[in-house]
CSV table of C-alpha atoms and ligand atoms in Angstrom, one decimal:
chain,number,residue,atom,x,y,z
A,1,UNK,CA,1.1,17.0,-44.5
A,2,UNK,CA,-0.1,20.4,-43.9
A,3,UNK,CA,1.9,23.4,-42.3
A,4,UNK,CA,1.5,25.1,-39.0
A,5,UNK,CA,-0.7,27.9,-39.0
A,6,UNK,CA,-0.3,30.9,-37.1
A,7,UNK,CA,-3.2,32.9,-35.9
A,8,UNK,CA,-1.6,35.6,-33.9
A,9,UNK,CA,1.4,37.7,-36.2
A,10,UNK,CA,2.2,41.9,-37.0
A,11,UNK,CA,3.1,40.9,-40.2
A,12,UNK,CA,1.3,43.5,-42.2
A,13,UNK,CA,3.9,46.2,-42.8
A,14,UNK,CA,3.4,50.0,-41.6
A,15,UNK,CA,0.2,49.6,-40.1
A,16,UNK,CA,1.4,48.9,-36.2
A,17,UNK,CA,4.8,48.1,-34.3
A,18,UNK,CA,5.4,45.4,-36.4
A,19,UNK,CA,7.6,45.7,-40.0
A,20,UNK,CA,7.8,49.3,-41.6
A,21,UNK,CA,8.5,47.8,-45.4
A,22,UNK,CA,6.5,44.8,-47.6
A,23,UNK,CA,10.2,43.9,-47.8
A,24,UNK,CA,10.6,43.4,-44.1
A,25,UNK,CA,7.2,41.3,-44.0
A,26,UNK,CA,8.5,39.3,-47.2
A,27,UNK,CA,11.6,38.3,-44.7
A,28,UNK,CA,9.1,37.7,-42.0
A,29,UNK,CA,7.3,35.2,-44.4
A,30,UNK,CA,10.3,33.2,-45.5
A,31,UNK,CA,11.3,33.1,-42.2
A,32,UNK,CA,7.8,31.7,-40.9
A,33,UNK,CA,8.1,29.1,-43.9
A,34,UNK,CA,11.3,28.0,-42.9
A,35,UNK,CA,9.5,27.0,-39.6
A,36,UNK,CA,6.9,24.9,-41.1
A,37,UNK,CA,4.2,27.8,-41.3
A,38,UNK,CA,2.0,27.8,-44.4
A,39,UNK,CA,-0.7,30.3,-43.1
A,40,UNK,CA,-0.4,33.4,-41.3
A,41,UNK,CA,-3.7,35.5,-40.0
A,42,UNK,CA,-2.3,38.8,-40.1
A,43,UNK,CA,-3.4,40.5,-37.1
A,44,UNK,CA,-2.5,44.5,-36.6
A,45,UNK,CA,-3.3,45.8,-33.2
A,46,UNK,CA,-6.6,47.7,-32.9
A,47,UNK,CA,-6.0,49.4,-29.3
A,48,UNK,CA,-5.3,53.1,-27.7
A,49,UNK,CA,-1.8,53.3,-30.0
A,50,UNK,CA,-2.4,51.6,-33.3
A,51,UNK,CA,-5.8,51.8,-34.9
A,52,UNK,CA,-5.3,50.7,-38.3
A,53,UNK,CA,-8.9,50.7,-40.5
A,54,UNK,CA,-10.2,48.0,-41.9
A,55,UNK,CA,-9.9,49.4,-45.5
A,56,UNK,CA,-5.8,50.2,-44.5
A,57,UNK,CA,-5.6,46.3,-43.5
A,58,UNK,CA,-7.0,45.0,-46.8
A,59,UNK,CA,-5.1,46.9,-48.9
A,60,UNK,CA,-1.5,46.1,-47.2
A,61,UNK,CA,-2.7,42.7,-46.9
A,62,UNK,CA,-3.3,42.6,-50.9
A,63,UNK,CA,0.2,44.3,-51.5
A,64,UNK,CA,1.7,41.8,-49.3
A,65,UNK,CA,-0.1,39.0,-50.8
A,66,UNK,CA,1.4,39.8,-54.5
A,67,UNK,CA,5.1,40.3,-53.2
A,68,UNK,CA,4.7,37.1,-51.9
A,69,UNK,CA,3.8,35.4,-55.2
A,70,UNK,CA,6.1,37.7,-57.0
A,71,UNK,CA,9.0,36.2,-54.5
A,72,UNK,CA,8.0,32.7,-54.7
A,73,UNK,CA,7.4,32.7,-50.9
A,74,UNK,CA,4.5,30.0,-50.7
A,75,UNK,CA,3.0,31.6,-47.1
A,76,UNK,CA,-0.6,32.3,-47.5
A,77,UNK,CA,-2.1,35.5,-45.3
A,78,UNK,CA,-5.5,35.9,-43.9
A,79,UNK,CA,-6.7,39.4,-42.6
A,80,UNK,CA,-7.7,39.7,-38.7
A,81,UNK,CA,-7.2,41.9,-35.9
A,82,UNK,CA,-5.6,41.8,-32.3
A,83,UNK,CA,-8.8,43.6,-30.6
A,84,UNK,CA,-7.9,45.0,-27.1
A,85,UNK,CA,-11.5,44.9,-25.1
A,86,UNK,CA,-13.0,47.9,-25.2
A,87,UNK,CA,-17.1,48.7,-24.0
A,88,UNK,CA,-17.7,49.1,-27.9
A,89,UNK,CA,-16.4,46.6,-29.2
A,90,UNK,CA,-19.2,44.5,-30.4
A,91,UNK,CA,-20.7,47.6,-31.9
A,92,UNK,CA,-17.2,47.9,-33.8
A,93,UNK,CA,-17.4,44.1,-34.7
A,94,UNK,CA,-21.2,44.4,-36.0
A,95,UNK,CA,-20.4,47.4,-38.0
A,96,UNK,CA,-17.6,45.7,-40.0
A,97,UNK,CA,-15.0,48.5,-38.4
A,98,UNK,CA,-13.0,45.5,-37.3
A,99,UNK,CA,-11.9,42.2,-38.2
A,100,UNK,CA,-12.4,39.0,-37.1
A,101,UNK,CA,-9.7,35.9,-37.9
A,102,UNK,CA,-10.0,35.0,-41.5
A,103,UNK,CA,-13.6,36.4,-42.1
A,104,UNK,CA,-14.8,33.9,-39.3
A,105,UNK,CA,-16.2,33.8,-36.1
A,106,UNK,CA,-13.4,33.9,-34.4
A,107,UNK,CA,-11.8,37.0,-32.7
A,108,UNK,CA,-8.5,37.5,-30.9
A,109,UNK,CA,-9.5,39.4,-28.0
A,110,UNK,CA,-6.5,41.2,-25.9
A,111,UNK,CA,-6.7,41.9,-22.2
A,112,UNK,CA,-4.7,44.9,-20.9
A,113,UNK,CA,-1.1,43.0,-19.5
A,114,UNK,CA,-1.8,45.1,-16.1
A,115,UNK,CA,-4.9,43.4,-15.6
A,116,UNK,CA,-8.1,41.9,-17.0
A,117,UNK,CA,-11.0,45.1,-16.5
A,118,UNK,CA,-14.0,44.6,-14.4
A,119,UNK,CA,-16.5,44.8,-17.5
A,120,UNK,CA,-14.5,42.1,-19.2
A,121,UNK,CA,-17.1,39.2,-18.2
A,122,UNK,CA,-20.0,41.5,-19.5
A,123,UNK,CA,-18.3,42.1,-22.8
A,124,UNK,CA,-17.3,38.6,-23.6
A,125,UNK,CA,-20.8,38.0,-22.7
A,126,UNK,CA,-22.3,40.4,-25.4
A,127,UNK,CA,-19.5,39.0,-28.0
A,128,UNK,CA,-20.7,35.0,-27.4
A,129,UNK,CA,-24.8,36.8,-27.7
A,130,UNK,CA,-23.7,38.1,-31.0
A,131,UNK,CA,-22.1,34.5,-32.1
A,132,UNK,CA,-18.3,35.2,-31.8
A,133,UNK,CA,-15.8,33.3,-30.2
A,134,UNK,CA,-13.4,34.8,-28.3
A,135,UNK,CA,-9.5,33.3,-28.9
A,136,UNK,CA,-7.8,35.1,-25.7
A,137,UNK,CA,-4.4,36.5,-26.5
A,138,UNK,CA,-1.3,35.4,-25.2
A,139,UNK,CA,-2.6,35.1,-21.6
A,140,UNK,CA,0.4,34.0,-20.2
A,141,UNK,CA,1.5,37.4,-20.3
A,142,UNK,CA,-1.5,38.9,-18.6
A,143,UNK,CA,-0.6,39.6,-14.8
A,144,UNK,CA,-3.9,38.6,-13.3
A,145,UNK,CA,-3.7,35.2,-15.2
A,146,UNK,CA,-0.1,35.3,-14.0
A,147,UNK,CA,-0.7,35.3,-10.9
A,148,UNK,CA,-4.1,33.2,-10.6
A,149,UNK,CA,-3.9,31.4,-13.7
A,150,UNK,CA,-8.0,29.6,-12.4
A,151,UNK,CA,-9.4,33.3,-13.5
A,152,UNK,CA,-9.0,32.0,-17.1
A,153,UNK,CA,-11.3,29.4,-16.0
A,154,UNK,CA,-14.5,31.7,-16.2
A,155,UNK,CA,-13.9,32.7,-19.6
A,156,UNK,CA,-13.3,29.3,-20.5
A,157,UNK,CA,-16.9,28.4,-19.3
A,158,UNK,CA,-18.1,31.1,-21.3
A,159,UNK,CA,-16.6,29.5,-24.4
A,160,UNK,CA,-13.3,31.4,-24.9
A,161,UNK,CA,-10.3,29.9,-26.3
A,162,UNK,CA,-6.9,30.9,-25.5
A,163,UNK,CA,-3.5,31.2,-27.2
A,164,UNK,CA,-0.1,31.5,-26.0
A,165,UNK,CA,3.0,33.0,-27.6
A,166,UNK,CA,5.7,30.7,-28.8
A,167,UNK,CA,8.1,32.9,-27.5
A,168,UNK,CA,7.2,33.0,-24.0
A,169,UNK,CA,7.6,29.2,-24.0
A,170,UNK,CA,11.5,30.2,-25.0
A,171,UNK,CA,12.0,32.6,-22.7
A,172,UNK,CA,12.2,35.6,-24.7
A,173,UNK,CA,9.7,37.4,-22.7
A,174,UNK,CA,10.8,36.9,-19.3
A,175,UNK,CA,10.3,34.6,-16.4
A,176,UNK,CA,6.6,35.4,-15.3
A,177,UNK,CA,5.2,34.6,-19.1
A,178,UNK,CA,7.4,31.9,-19.2
A,179,UNK,CA,6.2,30.3,-16.4
A,180,UNK,CA,2.7,31.2,-16.3
A,181,UNK,CA,3.1,29.6,-20.2
A,182,UNK,CA,4.3,26.6,-19.0
A,183,UNK,CA,1.8,26.2,-15.8
A,184,UNK,CA,-1.1,26.6,-18.2
A,185,UNK,CA,0.2,24.4,-20.7
A,186,UNK,CA,0.4,21.7,-17.7
A,187,UNK,CA,-3.2,22.4,-16.6
A,188,UNK,CA,-4.9,21.8,-20.2
A,189,UNK,CA,-5.8,25.7,-20.5
A,190,UNK,CA,-4.2,26.5,-23.6
A,191,UNK,CA,-5.7,25.8,-27.1
A,192,UNK,CA,-3.6,27.2,-29.7
A,193,UNK,CA,0.1,28.6,-29.9
A,194,UNK,CA,0.8,31.3,-32.4
A,195,UNK,CA,4.2,33.2,-32.8
A,196,UNK,CA,2.9,37.2,-32.1
A,197,UNK,CA,6.0,37.9,-34.2
A,198,UNK,CA,7.0,41.3,-35.1
A,199,UNK,CA,10.2,41.4,-37.1
A,200,UNK,CA,11.8,38.3,-39.6
A,201,UNK,CA,14.3,37.7,-36.2
A,202,UNK,CA,13.7,39.1,-32.9
A,203,UNK,CA,10.2,38.6,-31.7
A,204,UNK,CA,10.0,36.0,-34.8
A,205,UNK,CA,7.6,33.8,-36.6
A,206,UNK,CA,9.2,31.0,-35.3
A,207,UNK,CA,7.4,27.8,-33.6
A,208,UNK,CA,10.4,25.2,-33.7
A,209,UNK,CA,11.8,26.0,-30.3
A,210,UNK,CA,8.5,26.5,-28.4
A,211,UNK,CA,7.5,23.3,-30.0
A,212,UNK,CA,10.2,21.3,-28.5
A,213,UNK,CA,9.4,22.7,-24.9
A,214,UNK,CA,5.5,22.2,-25.2
A,215,UNK,CA,6.0,18.7,-26.2
A,216,UNK,CA,8.3,17.7,-23.0
A,217,UNK,CA,5.1,19.1,-21.1
A,218,UNK,CA,1.9,17.8,-23.1
A,219,UNK,CA,3.8,15.1,-25.3
A,220,UNK,CA,4.1,15.6,-29.4
A,221,UNK,CA,0.9,15.1,-30.3
A,222,UNK,CA,-1.2,17.4,-28.2
A,223,UNK,CA,1.9,20.1,-28.6
A,224,UNK,CA,1.0,19.6,-32.7
A,225,UNK,CA,-2.6,20.4,-32.0
A,226,UNK,CA,-1.8,23.7,-30.9
A,227,UNK,CA,-0.4,24.8,-34.2
A,228,UNK,CA,-2.4,22.4,-36.7
A,229,UNK,CA,-5.8,20.8,-35.7
A,230,UNK,CA,-6.9,24.0,-33.2
A,231,UNK,CA,-6.2,26.8,-35.5
A,232,UNK,CA,-7.3,24.7,-38.5
A,233,UNK,CA,-10.9,24.9,-37.2
A,234,UNK,CA,-11.1,28.8,-37.6
A,235,UNK,CA,-11.1,28.3,-41.7
A,236,UNK,CA,-13.6,25.4,-41.0
B,301,FE2,FE1,0.3,41.0,-30.5
């Protein structure tokens, strides 16, 4: 059986607030493998604080891939970005400055935690016109969505997919994210679960505990879809 696919992960070292060294990144991949993950899309931040270039991302990915080969860790890493919503995002994608998920038409799109900006709908509309499918990152962590989960419906109707973090379901990110994550699952508003891992052991690439919790809420088959069938569509 194919392994799990992690579509949101900060494994590339030295580019954002993920690991500092290749050694630590290899350890993250080892932990991911122990939790059944065989494919990781590396999604370094692209926001006001971290903004690695496309070249830096692809070069670091190459270094990590050869280190994993050398260490015999059978996890494949693909390029991507976690893209903070911005007015010029459609242009940045068009010029290729920023990366989609594994060179597909899917992009990982992040709203600020403290609220969805007023221009979000306009930008999503433009992204959809350009053929992109936004995967909304960790929707359960966004204050406006925690308060009013129905706000997600308009983005879903516009063609967005939604992603929650595994460590929200295990409670690592606090009560509000845990409650919102469960509520969104119950309402059928979640397409993908990802780890959003930043390190090997804390905020780790770990699906095991979260899959048990998700299975209790939506059943085992539906929970598996969040980490297998749905993310696999990015690769087709
Ligand atoms: Fe992230």
